[in-house]
Structures are given as structure tokens and as C-alpha cells.
Amino acid sequence: GIEALSLQGIPVDDLLLTRESEGQMSDLAGNAMTTTVVGACMLSALLLMKDELVEHTKKVNAKLKAEAKTKESEARKAGGGSKTLAKSAAALSVGGAAGSVAAASTVEGADDLKEEDLVLCCATDRKEHTSDILDRAHRSARLCVCEAQTGSRDAIYRCEDCGHTACADCKGRPEHNYKRHDIERIAPDVFSAHLKQTLPMRVKLSGLNVAAEVTKAKKLAEKLDVSKLVGVADGVPRRLTDLAARPVGETYQVGKERKSIWTAIDKANAEKNVANFEKKMVDDAKATWVAFAEALETIAGADFMFREVKRADVWTARYVCPSTDEVVLELRLGRTVAQSDWRVVVKPAPAMREITNEETGEKELKEFAPHPVYQWPLARMRLAPGASHLLDGVWDVLAPIEHAFDVAIEGKGEKKKNWQTELGMIGNDDPERLDISLPDGVDSNRAPWSDLRWSEYVVTTLKTDGMTAKEFEQQKESFPVDGTYALHDKCGTAMASLHKRVDPKPTLNKSAEAYFFLDPVRNSDGKEDFFVFADNHRRLQYGEHRMHAARVHHSFRPSDAKGKETFACRTDGRWMKSDEVNLIQLDEKRAAKQGVPKNAKALSSRAGGCQAAVAIMKAKVPLAEVDASAWPEDEFETLQNDRSSEVFQRLAWFTSRLALPSEVRSFTTLDEKRLNSNACGGAKCPEACPRCAPSPPVLQWTCKAGESKITAREDPRQAAAYEQALKRRPAPFVVQWRKTAAAAGKKLGELVIAVNPATLAHRALANVYSGVAKERSAAPQAEDKPTVEWQVVKHEEREAAVALADFTLKSNRSDAKAPQPKGWNTKFPLRPEQLRSLGWMIRQEQTTEPFVEEEVAESVHPALGLRMDGRARVERLVRGGIIADQVGYGKTAITIGAILASEIKFPLPNAMAKPVNAIPTKATLVLAPSQLLKQWPREVEKFSAEGRLVTLVIRTVADISHYTVQDFQRADVVICATSVLRSPLYFERLPPPPPRAPPPPPRPPP
């Protein structure tokens, strides 16, 4: 606003800024301190202070450890040291700064919660059909990149050719063939919560016979060459076979001048190299089968636990088996059943091997990449057409056997410009065209790129020599790539290469789609970028892999070549159907329990002072063996809310199902006695609790030498203490966990979620009722004590706040009219609409109805999806208001009328008999821009009776010295320029404020 204009050096006193909005004035001022400037300064400071920060952190941690040991030894001497549920949460950091820890908190009321069943398996129990879930998933998915994780746009457009969606603002480049896609959107957080209630929280693959699957895969590989296995070289290199086949005595060139003769020793060495390579291929084949069996063993015994739900253009539900190897089960919910499936991926732990350094001869450990078997999903389940629930389908296991076959690709249709030509790149016929490096195996005489390409490609699978008709039909059914693919060059993808199959239509699954496009390999030089056949072309998220039906040899590129061309196709493995494998739910006996408050009254009696947190939820769940090792044994430990994201993700398989008790979902009044009953440094909590709402630093008004500009700054020492005190405030959420022994050698996990509503209440009170708020509040304070309330609700991560209704000005047509004010100039009577506005102004000045001032302090726990609000409400007597009549309605006139109607007989004759801190006066102060200082005195003289109102005008600071105290006491209206209050001379005349006691130093945590 106007402050930004002033900071930019714009002469605001010379401008008439009455109709410009705050946004328009901000645009006028510009944005000098952009994030690029501030961000660069912050990064520079971090780089300069990096070493100092690291050393400071080490010193602080060492000091904290020493203090902890001292306190532990003192506790043992005193006979203490036993840990209970009310264990101190002193290590609970809320700010993240080194050495800043929250004040001690205890947990009360955990034993008073009543237990209920905690349902963790719901998928097959729900009657909702899979098609309904997929429809809801599509309506809540990210339909435009600008929606990110939480956004939702109403105006969505969908490409008729490729199915891509975008909002009205983002649909530009690529062009696509957009048409309005009218669907009723669903909020992402609503569907996320619904999906968590639909899915089972713990699942396991049942019926996976590892030995049988390995045997089945080996049987498939019997007729194939060993080079077809994943992780095995694609045959002996040609250079080795050529050397082994060279006859003894042959002369060959060495360098430019010298020639040599191929001897028997050379031939023997060459044959030995070929034999060694063949042996290596055999060894690699054995390693492939071993890795395949180990991978299946890993997923066969895996206990998958729900972790999270992620939103993209498809929804993904992620399950993890906590173990040394990361075993992940993912459910992808596409727009149709054909695009939805379950996948199992294993990411093994890094393999460390001991090797000998060739240069030093010393042995050292080296990390090796995992076997290529782990590059792709090991198993998948595509949802069956018409599936009744999300676990309905047939599982396939990916055998580590590459399948190779040939396809004929023939260009059809019309010729279109290639992507290079569209970008204005040099064509083939231009003599200045630069040479383009070709992938290995590509004929260098062939033009690397063509200026034109066909609009359609017809792909036909070729029959391999020795293949029977039945085997050929099975191959075509297993790898259905045949068909006509139409080019959609306006639909994006790499090199504008997207082709969609238009013929034939799928018969088994009519919603299935097939695409043919260039799918670049991440972090590569592009030499092995393949054209692939796939059922989707969407942009992949980080860490996600696309499942290809097949990939064409990297020598294929679109061109205008006539006739059929043959290219080799390969797959990343062969899917084997496993009818015995099923995905089953665990914990169907519902052994998990949840603790909830017995009633709101019992909960309110517990919630009180800021040193105690009250338990609102408790969970007891049976732990899987692979998960139990991470839990603390027997005694509760407090989780650090800001440094335990991995732990909270680990607990999501049951915390996602914890139902927030109804007793805390609405505002509940805090008991005043308990609110102020806990000791804070030896005294009861005052209205401004120093633990929860520390006093801010004192402002210091300074002026640089040789300059007249006065600036405000915080006292540096007090500011540092204040920042540390903020980080040491009691944590609003306290979460504790432990494991205990259960029957049959099992382990039982316990989790307690507690809240400290008093700390948020104290923060809110400090803003509305006491401390600095009391000093800056000009309104008289009501006698009633403040009302303090709290609630805990589900936190919704929305892109923006809920849109409020448009602000509207109330009409005064039905308001009562005020009489013409006494002392008014009868020559210019007020009009009826002006009298109605005048009546409203008089009533506003005389009102006794209190205004409820409200302050809400909130705290969010993102990992649990909870938000707690502490609300303080206090009644204030507020008079006055804003008269916002249209221009020309006479706001100046009715304001003068309000001055006459509210005239007070003051000061009294003996008002100055007693010493006071201020000089009483009856005058009304009018602040106006400099350009209106002449208008206001004329208006006062015009509308008031002659001699009725005495007016003083202050244009500059010097004018103040020209008037006496008696002049101000006699005045009825004092008109002052706003520039006076911004003048450095005005600040110099102000008396220095009385010194305020600095805030007490923060107490060290107990």
C-alpha cells in the first residue's frame, strides 16, 4: 500500500490516492525485495557461516549430553529414574534449532480411555463397486499440473486424441485437441480419506510357491539361448568371435606401417577369451536364477503395511514391508480398470563386497549395483474387468526371460513434417547440416533424420523360423502390438512421437488403449532411447517405471521411407500367470484396539495447565516380526514431531484408521482453575504465560549519524532470547510409543496421542487480553473474563482457504433518520439519505453492545493429519465505524454533522486543577492528506452555523509550536496533515517511552 510507495521514494503527499486499491498501489510501488534477492542473501549467509554453525551444533549437543548425564546421576541418587507413561517430553523439539527443546510436558488420562475395536481390514467388506471407486479416483485425481497435491480446478479440458487433461489456464502448449471435460470434481483430501477406509491396512501375498515359479520360468527358458536371460550378455561380442575364427598365418595390419602374422598362440588366446566369455554367460545365468529365487522368497514372506496415498494423474496407494530390503506393494488407480493394477517391487539393500585395490593392493569394501532382476516389478495383478473389489484379479510373475521377435513397420497415410523441421532445424538436403552421431549398429549411409514422416504406421508381428502356427498365435496374444497407429504430433511426448492404435479395437477389454511412442531413458545420452508399445503415455513420477508391452530396436526413427521395414522387438521379461497367488488381508480377527475418551466432561476435567498434556487417543496393535524391532521396549518414549517423519510413516498402517473422538471435534471450554493451576517458574500462570507466550523484544528507535530518518529495531539480545523461548514452548501435540509382550511370544505396540490445549490458549490470550495487546488496545476493556476454548479436527491440506462470500455494503434505506443537528447551517440542510447515514453514525458512537474480539492459535501435526485450535474470546466496547457512501453523497458534511450532534461540554472549568498525564480536550481530530487541508476548513465553515465550531489546522510540525494549550482546549475540530505524523521532526518531539523491563531469561528444561 502507501507504505510500499513511501519505501520506493515516491512522493505520496503530492499524489491523490483515494480510489486506488492496495493491490494497485503495490503494483505501482513494484516489488524490490523479490525472492531472488532475499534467497541469494540467505544462501550467502549460510555458505559463509557453514563451518561456524556445524561447530556450534557440536558444542550444543555435547553440552546437552553432559547435562543429561548429570541429571540422570542425580535422579539415581534421589532414588528416582523409573520411567512411566508421564515421561518427560523435554526432548521434544518444535523448532529444529540446535539446543532449542520444548518445555517439559507430562501425559495424563491415558489409562482413563475406553477401548474399542480398531478395524484395519475393509476392502472386501465394503459394497462399493470397483468402477465407482475408479470414477471417484478420476474425479479427484490431478487433472492439470497446476493442481499439484491439493488443488482442484473446475474448468477442465480433455484432449480427444490422447486423453490428456488440463485447466483453462494451462491448455496451451502442446496444443492437443481439447474439448471441455465437464465432471463433478471431488476434493483430493475427501477421496484420500475414503480410499484409506476402503483399503486394507495389512496385506500379504498368499499361495506364492517360489520353487514352482522358478521351475516354471526355467521350463520357459529351456528352448531359448542363455543370452535371453536378464543380466546375461547378448551373445559373445563379434570382435572376439572374429579373432577366434581368424586362420593361423594370416597377415593383419597393426598401426599405419607395421604388419603382423596371426600365430597359433594368438588363435589359442582368442579361443580362450571366447570360452571365458561363454563361461561368464553361464555363470551370469546361474546368478540370474539365484537372484530371481531370492527376490520371490522376499515377497513371498513379506507382510505389507500401508504407508501413504499419493495423488498424481493417477492415485497410488503404497504399502511397505519394513526389512533390510525395501519391498514395496503399490496400487495404481487409473481412469479405467485396464489402467489399474497392483505391483510388487523389491529394492534390495546395497551389496557390499571386498575387493583389492589394483593401485595400492589394499582390500576395501565397494558397493555394487543390484542384479537387473530388480529393475522391474516382480509381480503384478491387473484388476479383472467388472471386478467387485480392489483385490479381485489374477496375479502374474515376471520371469527374467527376455522375449525377442521381429515386427514389420510400414508407413501409411499422408506425409507430415518431422519434429526437427517444425522447429526450423536444418534439413537433410542442406549442405550446412551437421553430422549426427548414430547409435551402434545403425547404417551410417542411411539418413539419420527425415524431414517428413508418415501420419500412420502399420505394425505387423512376423513369424519366427521354426515357430508353429499355435505358438505364433500365442505370441501375438501375449504381445498384442499389431495394428494401425495414428500420429498425434500435437499431443506432446518426446520428439512429438505419440501414436495411438486406431485399428483393431481391443476385444477382451474394450477400455484398453495402446500407444507407440519414444520413451527416453533417464540420465542417458539418448543413444538407446527406444520406441515402445505401452498402454499409457503419461508423464511418470520420480522413481516410477513404465511397463512396456515391447520395445523396438533403437535404430527405428520415424521417416518417409516407403515399404515395410523389419525391426527387432524385445521385452523386459515374460509374465507367467499364477492362479494360486492371492492378496489377502491380515488381522481379520480385529485384534487391534483404539482408546477414546469416555465423555467430554471427563476429558475437560483433565485438560488444564500448560505443563500437562491430556491423552485423546490410544492404539494397541499386534506387531509383525519385521516391524517390532523398531519400537522401544516396555517404556514409553516421546516422538519428536518435527524429526520423526519416517516413524510416523511407519505407523500409518493403523494411525490412518484412528477415528478422531467426537468429544474433541468441537470447541470445548477450558477450566479456568486448571488453566492457571500449573506452576510456571514457581508461580501460577498469569494471563500472559511466559512459557507459552514469551514477551517480545523491546523496540528501539534509532537514527543513524548524519541522517534524519528514524527507524525501529528490536533489541538484539532480547530478540535472540525471544526466539529461543518460542522454540522452547510446550509442544501442542505429544506422541508416545512402546511395545510390550503379548501371548504366544508376539509383541503388542501401544501409541498414545495427547494434546496440550493450555499452551495454545495461553498464546491466544497473549494476543487479545494482556501484555502487548493490552498496551496497544485503545478500546476500554470489558469487565467479563475471557472465554478460552479448544478443539482438535482433521487437518485438510487445501491449495487455498475456503472462498468467503463477497463483501457487501449494507444499505441504510431502512435506517431511522436523525434530526438536523444543532448548530447546523440552515442554508444547506442535509438530504434524507444523509440523515439516515448521520443517524447510523450517532448510534455507533453511543452503542453499549460489546464487540467480541477473538484470537485463534493453531498447531498442525501433518504426519497424523490433525490440527488443534486454541481460541480466546474477550468482549470489548468498540465505538465508531466506517462510513462508505458513494462519492458525492456528502460524507464530509455528515461527518461534520456527527461532530455537532456528539458535542461534549469539556473541559470543565476545574479540569486543570489536578495534575494529569494528558491535556483534556473536546476537539475532534481529522487526519487528511496535504492536498485536502484547505477543503476541510471551508467545509466546516460552510455547514456549521457561524462561530459554532472553532477549527485549528496543522500543516507542518512547525505549526504545532504556534498554538498554545488553550488553543487546543478551545478548538472543536483539529485538522492535521498525515505527512506531519510521518515527519522525522515529529518523532524528535516525542518524549522517550518509559523503559520496559526486559523479558526474563528462558528457564533451562528440567
mmCIF file of N, CA and C in Angstrom, residues 435-521:
data_model
loop_
_atom_site.group_PDB
_atom_site.id
_atom_site.type_symbol
_atom_site.label_atom_id
_atom_site.label_comp_id
_atom_site.label_asym_id
_atom_site.label_seq_id
_atom_site.Cartn_x
_atom_site.Cartn_y
_atom_site.Cartn_z
ATOM 1 N N ASP A 435 26.674 -33.310 -38.990
ATOM 2 C CA ASP A 435 26.607 -34.761 -38.849
ATOM 3 C C ASP A 435 26.011 -35.108 -37.494
ATOM 4 N N ILE A 436 25.204 -36.139 -37.499
ATOM 5 C CA ILE A 436 24.556 -36.588 -36.266
ATOM 6 C C ILE A 436 25.115 -37.965 -35.922
ATOM 7 N N SER A 437 25.603 -38.097 -34.715
ATOM 8 C CA SER A 437 26.155 -39.392 -34.306
ATOM 9 C C SER A 437 25.032 -40.406 -34.180
ATOM 10 N N LEU A 438 25.243 -41.586 -34.754
ATOM 11 C CA LEU A 438 24.231 -42.624 -34.767
ATOM 12 C C LEU A 438 24.549 -43.684 -33.727
ATOM 13 N N PRO A 439 23.491 -44.364 -33.231
ATOM 14 C CA PRO A 439 23.737 -45.465 -32.299
ATOM 15 C C PRO A 439 24.516 -46.585 -32.971
ATOM 16 N N ASP A 440 25.174 -47.395 -32.139
ATOM 17 C CA ASP A 440 25.928 -48.526 -32.671
ATOM 18 C C ASP A 440 24.991 -49.464 -33.416
ATOM 19 N N GLY A 441 25.449 -49.950 -34.545
ATOM 20 C CA GLY A 441 24.650 -50.896 -35.306
ATOM 21 C C GLY A 441 23.752 -50.264 -36.342
ATOM 22 N N VAL A 442 23.712 -48.943 -36.413
ATOM 23 C CA VAL A 442 22.876 -48.259 -37.382
ATOM 24 C C VAL A 442 23.719 -47.937 -38.605
ATOM 25 N N ASP A 443 23.167 -48.181 -39.784
ATOM 26 C CA ASP A 443 23.884 -47.928 -41.029
ATOM 27 C C ASP A 443 24.175 -46.447 -41.167
ATOM 28 N N SER A 444 25.468 -46.101 -41.285
ATOM 29 C CA SER A 444 25.857 -44.698 -41.374
ATOM 30 C C SER A 444 25.471 -44.077 -42.702
ATOM 31 N N ASN A 445 25.193 -44.923 -43.724
ATOM 32 C CA ASN A 445 24.806 -44.382 -45.027
ATOM 33 C C ASN A 445 23.337 -43.969 -45.050
ATOM 34 N N ARG A 446 22.577 -44.429 -44.084
ATOM 35 C CA ARG A 446 21.159 -44.094 -44.033
ATOM 36 C C ARG A 446 20.991 -42.708 -43.442
ATOM 37 N N ALA A 447 20.080 -41.923 -43.986
ATOM 38 C CA ALA A 447 19.833 -40.571 -43.474
ATOM 39 C C ALA A 447 19.365 -40.675 -42.033
ATOM 40 N N PRO A 448 20.033 -40.000 -41.103
ATOM 41 C CA PRO A 448 19.674 -40.130 -39.688
ATOM 42 C C PRO A 448 18.290 -39.583 -39.369
ATOM 43 N N TRP A 449 17.902 -38.541 -40.022
ATOM 44 C CA TRP A 449 16.589 -37.974 -39.803
ATOM 45 C C TRP A 449 15.984 -37.602 -41.152
ATOM 46 N N SER A 450 14.707 -37.795 -41.235
ATOM 47 C CA SER A 450 13.990 -37.397 -42.438
ATOM 48 C C SER A 450 13.196 -36.138 -42.152
ATOM 49 N N ASP A 451 13.065 -35.276 -43.173
ATOM 50 C CA ASP A 451 12.294 -34.055 -42.978
ATOM 51 C C ASP A 451 10.801 -34.336 -42.896
ATOM 52 N N LEU A 452 10.375 -35.500 -43.405
ATOM 53 C CA LEU A 452 8.957 -35.866 -43.402
ATOM 54 C C LEU A 452 8.779 -37.201 -42.696
ATOM 55 N N ARG A 453 7.569 -37.458 -42.290
ATOM 56 C CA ARG A 453 7.228 -38.738 -41.673
ATOM 57 C C ARG A 453 5.782 -39.068 -42.007
ATOM 58 N N TRP A 454 5.455 -40.340 -41.882
ATOM 59 C CA TRP A 454 4.104 -40.795 -42.203
ATOM 60 C C TRP A 454 3.153 -40.476 -41.052
ATOM 61 N N SER A 455 1.895 -40.247 -41.393
ATOM 62 C CA SER A 455 0.880 -39.952 -40.376
ATOM 63 C C SER A 455 0.369 -41.214 -39.699
ATOM 64 N N GLU A 456 0.649 -42.403 -40.297
ATOM 65 C CA GLU A 456 0.225 -43.667 -39.702
ATOM 66 C C GLU A 456 1.321 -44.701 -39.893
ATOM 67 N N TYR A 457 1.370 -45.646 -38.956
ATOM 68 C CA TYR A 457 2.265 -46.785 -39.086
ATOM 69 C C TYR A 457 1.469 -48.057 -38.844
ATOM 70 N N VAL A 458 1.684 -49.014 -39.743
ATOM 71 C CA VAL A 458 1.047 -50.325 -39.601
ATOM 72 C C VAL A 458 2.103 -51.291 -39.068
ATOM 73 N N VAL A 459 1.838 -51.872 -37.900
ATOM 74 C CA VAL A 459 2.787 -52.772 -37.231
ATOM 75 C C VAL A 459 2.262 -54.192 -37.345
ATOM 76 N N THR A 460 3.112 -55.102 -37.824
ATOM 77 C CA THR A 460 2.722 -56.498 -38.002
ATOM 78 C C THR A 460 3.790 -57.388 -37.394
ATOM 79 N N THR A 461 3.402 -58.315 -36.531
ATOM 80 C CA THR A 461 4.345 -59.267 -35.946
ATOM 81 C C THR A 461 4.717 -60.311 -36.978
ATOM 82 N N LEU A 462 5.998 -60.639 -37.089
ATOM 83 C CA LEU A 462 6.496 -61.615 -38.049
ATOM 84 C C LEU A 462 6.728 -62.957 -37.379
ATOM 85 N N LYS A 463 6.459 -63.990 -38.119
ATOM 86 C CA LYS A 463 6.627 -65.342 -37.607
ATOM 87 C C LYS A 463 8.089 -65.742 -37.668
ATOM 88 N N THR A 464 8.599 -66.266 -36.555
ATOM 89 C CA THR A 464 9.996 -66.688 -36.474
ATOM 90 C C THR A 464 10.157 -68.073 -37.087
ATOM 91 N N ASP A 465 11.301 -68.321 -37.705
ATOM 92 C CA ASP A 465 11.573 -69.632 -38.309
ATOM 93 C C ASP A 465 11.466 -70.726 -37.253
ATOM 94 N N GLY A 466 10.789 -71.811 -37.605
ATOM 95 C CA GLY A 466 10.640 -72.937 -36.691
ATOM 96 C C GLY A 466 9.480 -72.806 -35.739
ATOM 97 N N MET A 467 8.756 -71.687 -35.758
ATOM 98 C CA MET A 467 7.632 -71.474 -34.853
ATOM 99 C C MET A 467 6.356 -72.055 -35.474
ATOM 100 N N THR A 468 5.633 -72.826 -34.685
ATOM 101 C CA THR A 468 4.380 -73.396 -35.170
ATOM 102 C C THR A 468 3.303 -72.329 -35.210
ATOM 103 N N ALA A 469 2.207 -72.639 -35.895
ATOM 104 C CA ALA A 469 1.098 -71.688 -36.016
ATOM 105 C C ALA A 469 0.475 -71.404 -34.655
ATOM 106 N N LYS A 470 0.402 -72.447 -33.808
ATOM 107 C CA LYS A 470 -0.168 -72.260 -32.476
ATOM 108 C C LYS A 470 0.722 -71.364 -31.623
ATOM 109 N N GLU A 471 2.047 -71.604 -31.698
ATOM 110 C CA GLU A 471 2.980 -70.770 -30.938
ATOM 111 C C GLU A 471 2.947 -69.321 -31.412
ATOM 112 N N PHE A 472 2.761 -69.148 -32.731
ATOM 113 C CA PHE A 472 2.706 -67.793 -33.284
ATOM 114 C C PHE A 472 1.468 -67.055 -32.776
ATOM 115 N N GLU A 473 0.339 -67.748 -32.727
ATOM 116 C CA GLU A 473 -0.889 -67.120 -32.223
ATOM 117 C C GLU A 473 -0.765 -66.804 -30.736
ATOM 118 N N GLN A 474 -0.122 -67.688 -29.972
ATOM 119 C CA GLN A 474 0.086 -67.414 -28.551
ATOM 120 C C GLN A 474 0.978 -66.195 -28.354
ATOM 121 N N GLN A 475 2.004 -66.077 -29.209
ATOM 122 C CA GLN A 475 2.887 -64.915 -29.111
ATOM 123 C C GLN A 475 2.119 -63.627 -29.399
ATOM 124 N N LYS A 476 1.287 -63.627 -30.417
ATOM 125 C CA LYS A 476 0.515 -62.432 -30.769
ATOM 126 C C LYS A 476 -0.474 -62.076 -29.670
ATOM 127 N N GLU A 477 -0.991 -63.119 -28.982
ATOM 128 C CA GLU A 477 -1.914 -62.848 -27.874
ATOM 129 C C GLU A 477 -1.172 -62.334 -26.650
ATOM 130 N N SER A 478 0.048 -62.824 -26.407
ATOM 131 C CA SER A 478 0.825 -62.384 -25.248
ATOM 132 C C SER A 478 1.401 -60.989 -25.455
ATOM 133 N N PHE A 479 1.743 -60.670 -26.697
ATOM 134 C CA PHE A 479 2.335 -59.364 -27.006
ATOM 135 C C PHE A 479 1.526 -58.710 -28.126
ATOM 136 N N PRO A 480 0.335 -58.185 -27.782
ATOM 137 C CA PRO A 480 -0.564 -57.650 -28.818
ATOM 138 C C PRO A 480 -0.144 -56.257 -29.281
ATOM 139 N N VAL A 481 0.806 -56.219 -30.212
ATOM 140 C CA VAL A 481 1.290 -54.937 -30.713
ATOM 141 C C VAL A 481 0.815 -54.667 -32.133
ATOM 142 N N ASP A 482 0.183 -55.652 -32.785
ATOM 143 C CA ASP A 482 -0.263 -55.458 -34.157
ATOM 144 C C ASP A 482 -1.356 -54.408 -34.226
ATOM 145 N N GLY A 483 -1.348 -53.647 -35.328
ATOM 146 C CA GLY A 483 -2.400 -52.668 -35.538
ATOM 147 C C GLY A 483 -1.904 -51.450 -36.279
ATOM 148 N N THR A 484 -2.834 -50.544 -36.502
ATOM 149 C CA THR A 484 -2.526 -49.277 -37.161
ATOM 150 C C THR A 484 -2.457 -48.179 -36.113
ATOM 151 N N TYR A 485 -1.352 -47.461 -36.102
ATOM 152 C CA TYR A 485 -1.107 -46.427 -35.095
ATOM 153 C C TYR A 485 -1.095 -45.057 -35.784
ATOM 154 N N ALA A 486 -2.004 -44.192 -35.358
ATOM 155 C CA ALA A 486 -2.125 -42.860 -35.957
ATOM 156 C C ALA A 486 -1.281 -41.863 -35.183
ATOM 157 N N LEU A 487 -0.612 -40.968 -35.899
ATOM 158 C CA LEU A 487 0.252 -39.961 -35.287
ATOM 159 C C LEU A 487 -0.578 -38.815 -34.724
ATOM 160 N N HIS A 488 -0.252 -38.408 -33.488
ATOM 161 C CA HIS A 488 -0.855 -37.224 -32.855
ATOM 162 C C HIS A 488 0.302 -36.310 -32.451
ATOM 163 N N ASP A 489 0.817 -35.573 -33.431
ATOM 164 C CA ASP A 489 2.019 -34.780 -33.201
ATOM 165 C C ASP A 489 1.771 -33.524 -32.379
ATOM 166 N N LYS A 490 0.519 -33.212 -32.089
ATOM 167 C CA LYS A 490 0.218 -32.044 -31.268
ATOM 168 C C LYS A 490 -0.039 -32.417 -29.809
ATOM 169 N N CYS A 491 0.253 -33.666 -29.464
ATOM 170 C CA CYS A 491 -0.061 -34.148 -28.117
ATOM 171 C C CYS A 491 1.182 -34.353 -27.258
ATOM 172 N N GLY A 492 2.269 -33.686 -27.611
ATOM 173 C CA GLY A 492 3.432 -33.753 -26.742
ATOM 174 C C GLY A 492 4.215 -35.040 -26.901
ATOM 175 N N THR A 493 4.793 -35.527 -25.817
ATOM 176 C CA THR A 493 5.753 -36.623 -25.713
ATOM 177 C C THR A 493 7.051 -36.237 -26.395
ATOM 178 N N ALA A 494 8.105 -37.037 -26.168
ATOM 179 C CA ALA A 494 9.422 -36.724 -26.711
ATOM 180 C C ALA A 494 9.378 -36.747 -28.234
ATOM 181 N N MET A 495 9.932 -35.703 -28.835
ATOM 182 C CA MET A 495 10.022 -35.572 -30.293
ATOM 183 C C MET A 495 8.657 -35.640 -30.968
ATOM 184 N N ALA A 496 7.605 -35.253 -30.251
ATOM 185 C CA ALA A 496 6.239 -35.256 -30.817
ATOM 186 C C ALA A 496 5.949 -36.586 -31.499
ATOM 187 N N SER A 497 6.219 -37.679 -30.789
ATOM 188 C CA SER A 497 6.211 -39.013 -31.410
ATOM 189 C C SER A 497 5.009 -39.864 -31.029
ATOM 190 N N LEU A 498 4.002 -39.312 -30.404
ATOM 191 C CA LEU A 498 2.898 -40.128 -29.899
ATOM 192 C C LEU A 498 2.051 -40.672 -31.044
ATOM 193 N N HIS A 499 1.873 -41.996 -31.040
ATOM 194 C CA HIS A 499 0.973 -42.680 -31.965
ATOM 195 C C HIS A 499 -0.013 -43.489 -31.129
ATOM 196 N N LYS A 500 -1.259 -43.473 -31.529
ATOM 197 C CA LYS A 500 -2.298 -44.210 -30.808
ATOM 198 C C LYS A 500 -2.920 -45.238 -31.754
ATOM 199 N N ARG A 501 -3.119 -46.447 -31.218
ATOM 200 C CA ARG A 501 -3.684 -47.508 -32.057
ATOM 201 C C ARG A 501 -5.157 -47.222 -32.333
ATOM 202 N N VAL A 502 -5.501 -47.232 -33.606
ATOM 203 C CA VAL A 502 -6.884 -46.964 -34.021
ATOM 204 C C VAL A 502 -7.551 -48.201 -34.595
ATOM 205 N N ASP A 503 -6.744 -49.213 -34.939
ATOM 206 C CA ASP A 503 -7.302 -50.438 -35.508
ATOM 207 C C ASP A 503 -6.282 -51.566 -35.318
ATOM 208 N N PRO A 504 -6.669 -52.767 -34.842
ATOM 209 C CA PRO A 504 -8.047 -53.104 -34.463
ATOM 210 C C PRO A 504 -8.376 -52.673 -33.035
ATOM 211 N N LYS A 505 -9.650 -52.588 -32.716
ATOM 212 C CA LYS A 505 -10.081 -52.273 -31.367
ATOM 213 C C LYS A 505 -9.891 -53.489 -30.474
ATOM 214 N N PRO A 506 -9.580 -53.285 -29.186
ATOM 215 C CA PRO A 506 -9.427 -54.435 -28.279
ATOM 216 C C PRO A 506 -10.747 -55.176 -28.116
ATOM 217 N N THR A 507 -10.630 -56.491 -28.026
ATOM 218 C CA THR A 507 -11.827 -57.321 -27.922
ATOM 219 C C THR A 507 -12.116 -57.755 -26.497
ATOM 220 N N LEU A 508 -11.059 -58.163 -25.753
ATOM 221 C CA LEU A 508 -11.284 -58.640 -24.391
ATOM 222 C C LEU A 508 -11.606 -57.501 -23.440
ATOM 223 N N ASN A 509 -10.861 -56.424 -23.534
ATOM 224 C CA ASN A 509 -11.050 -55.287 -22.632
ATOM 225 C C ASN A 509 -11.210 -54.040 -23.495
ATOM 226 N N LYS A 510 -12.439 -53.621 -23.704
ATOM 227 C CA LYS A 510 -12.724 -52.536 -24.638
ATOM 228 C C LYS A 510 -12.179 -51.195 -24.161
ATOM 229 N N SER A 511 -11.891 -51.071 -22.858
ATOM 230 C CA SER A 511 -11.361 -49.809 -22.352
ATOM 231 C C SER A 511 -9.840 -49.727 -22.471
ATOM 232 N N ALA A 512 -9.186 -50.825 -22.906
ATOM 233 C CA ALA A 512 -7.732 -50.831 -23.032
ATOM 234 C C ALA A 512 -7.311 -49.974 -24.225
ATOM 235 N N GLU A 513 -6.194 -49.296 -24.082
ATOM 236 C CA GLU A 513 -5.650 -48.464 -25.137
ATOM 237 C C GLU A 513 -4.194 -48.847 -25.362
ATOM 238 N N ALA A 514 -3.695 -48.612 -26.572
ATOM 239 C CA ALA A 514 -2.314 -48.944 -26.907
ATOM 240 C C ALA A 514 -1.679 -47.746 -27.589
ATOM 241 N N TYR A 515 -0.426 -47.443 -27.200
ATOM 242 C CA TYR A 515 0.293 -46.302 -27.737
ATOM 243 C C TYR A 515 1.662 -46.762 -28.210
ATOM 244 N N PHE A 516 2.197 -46.010 -29.179
ATOM 245 C CA PHE A 516 3.515 -46.274 -29.757
ATOM 246 C C PHE A 516 4.248 -44.930 -29.786
ATOM 247 N N PHE A 517 5.326 -44.821 -29.001
ATOM 248 C CA PHE A 517 5.992 -43.523 -28.877
ATOM 249 C C PHE A 517 7.422 -43.719 -28.379
ATOM 250 N N LEU A 518 8.196 -42.638 -28.445
ATOM 251 C CA LEU A 518 9.576 -42.660 -27.953
ATOM 252 C C LEU A 518 9.564 -42.412 -26.452
ATOM 253 N N ASP A 519 10.121 -43.361 -25.692
ATOM 254 C CA ASP A 519 10.159 -43.256 -24.232
ATOM 255 C C ASP A 519 11.621 -43.118 -23.812
ATOM 256 N N PRO A 520 12.119 -41.895 -23.580
ATOM 257 C CA PRO A 520 13.558 -41.707 -23.301
ATOM 258 C C PRO A 520 13.981 -42.397 -22.011
ATOM 259 N N VAL A 521 15.222 -42.839 -22.004
ATOM 260 C CA VAL A 521 15.817 -43.438 -20.814
ATOM 261 C C VAL A 521 16.374 -42.327 -19.944
#
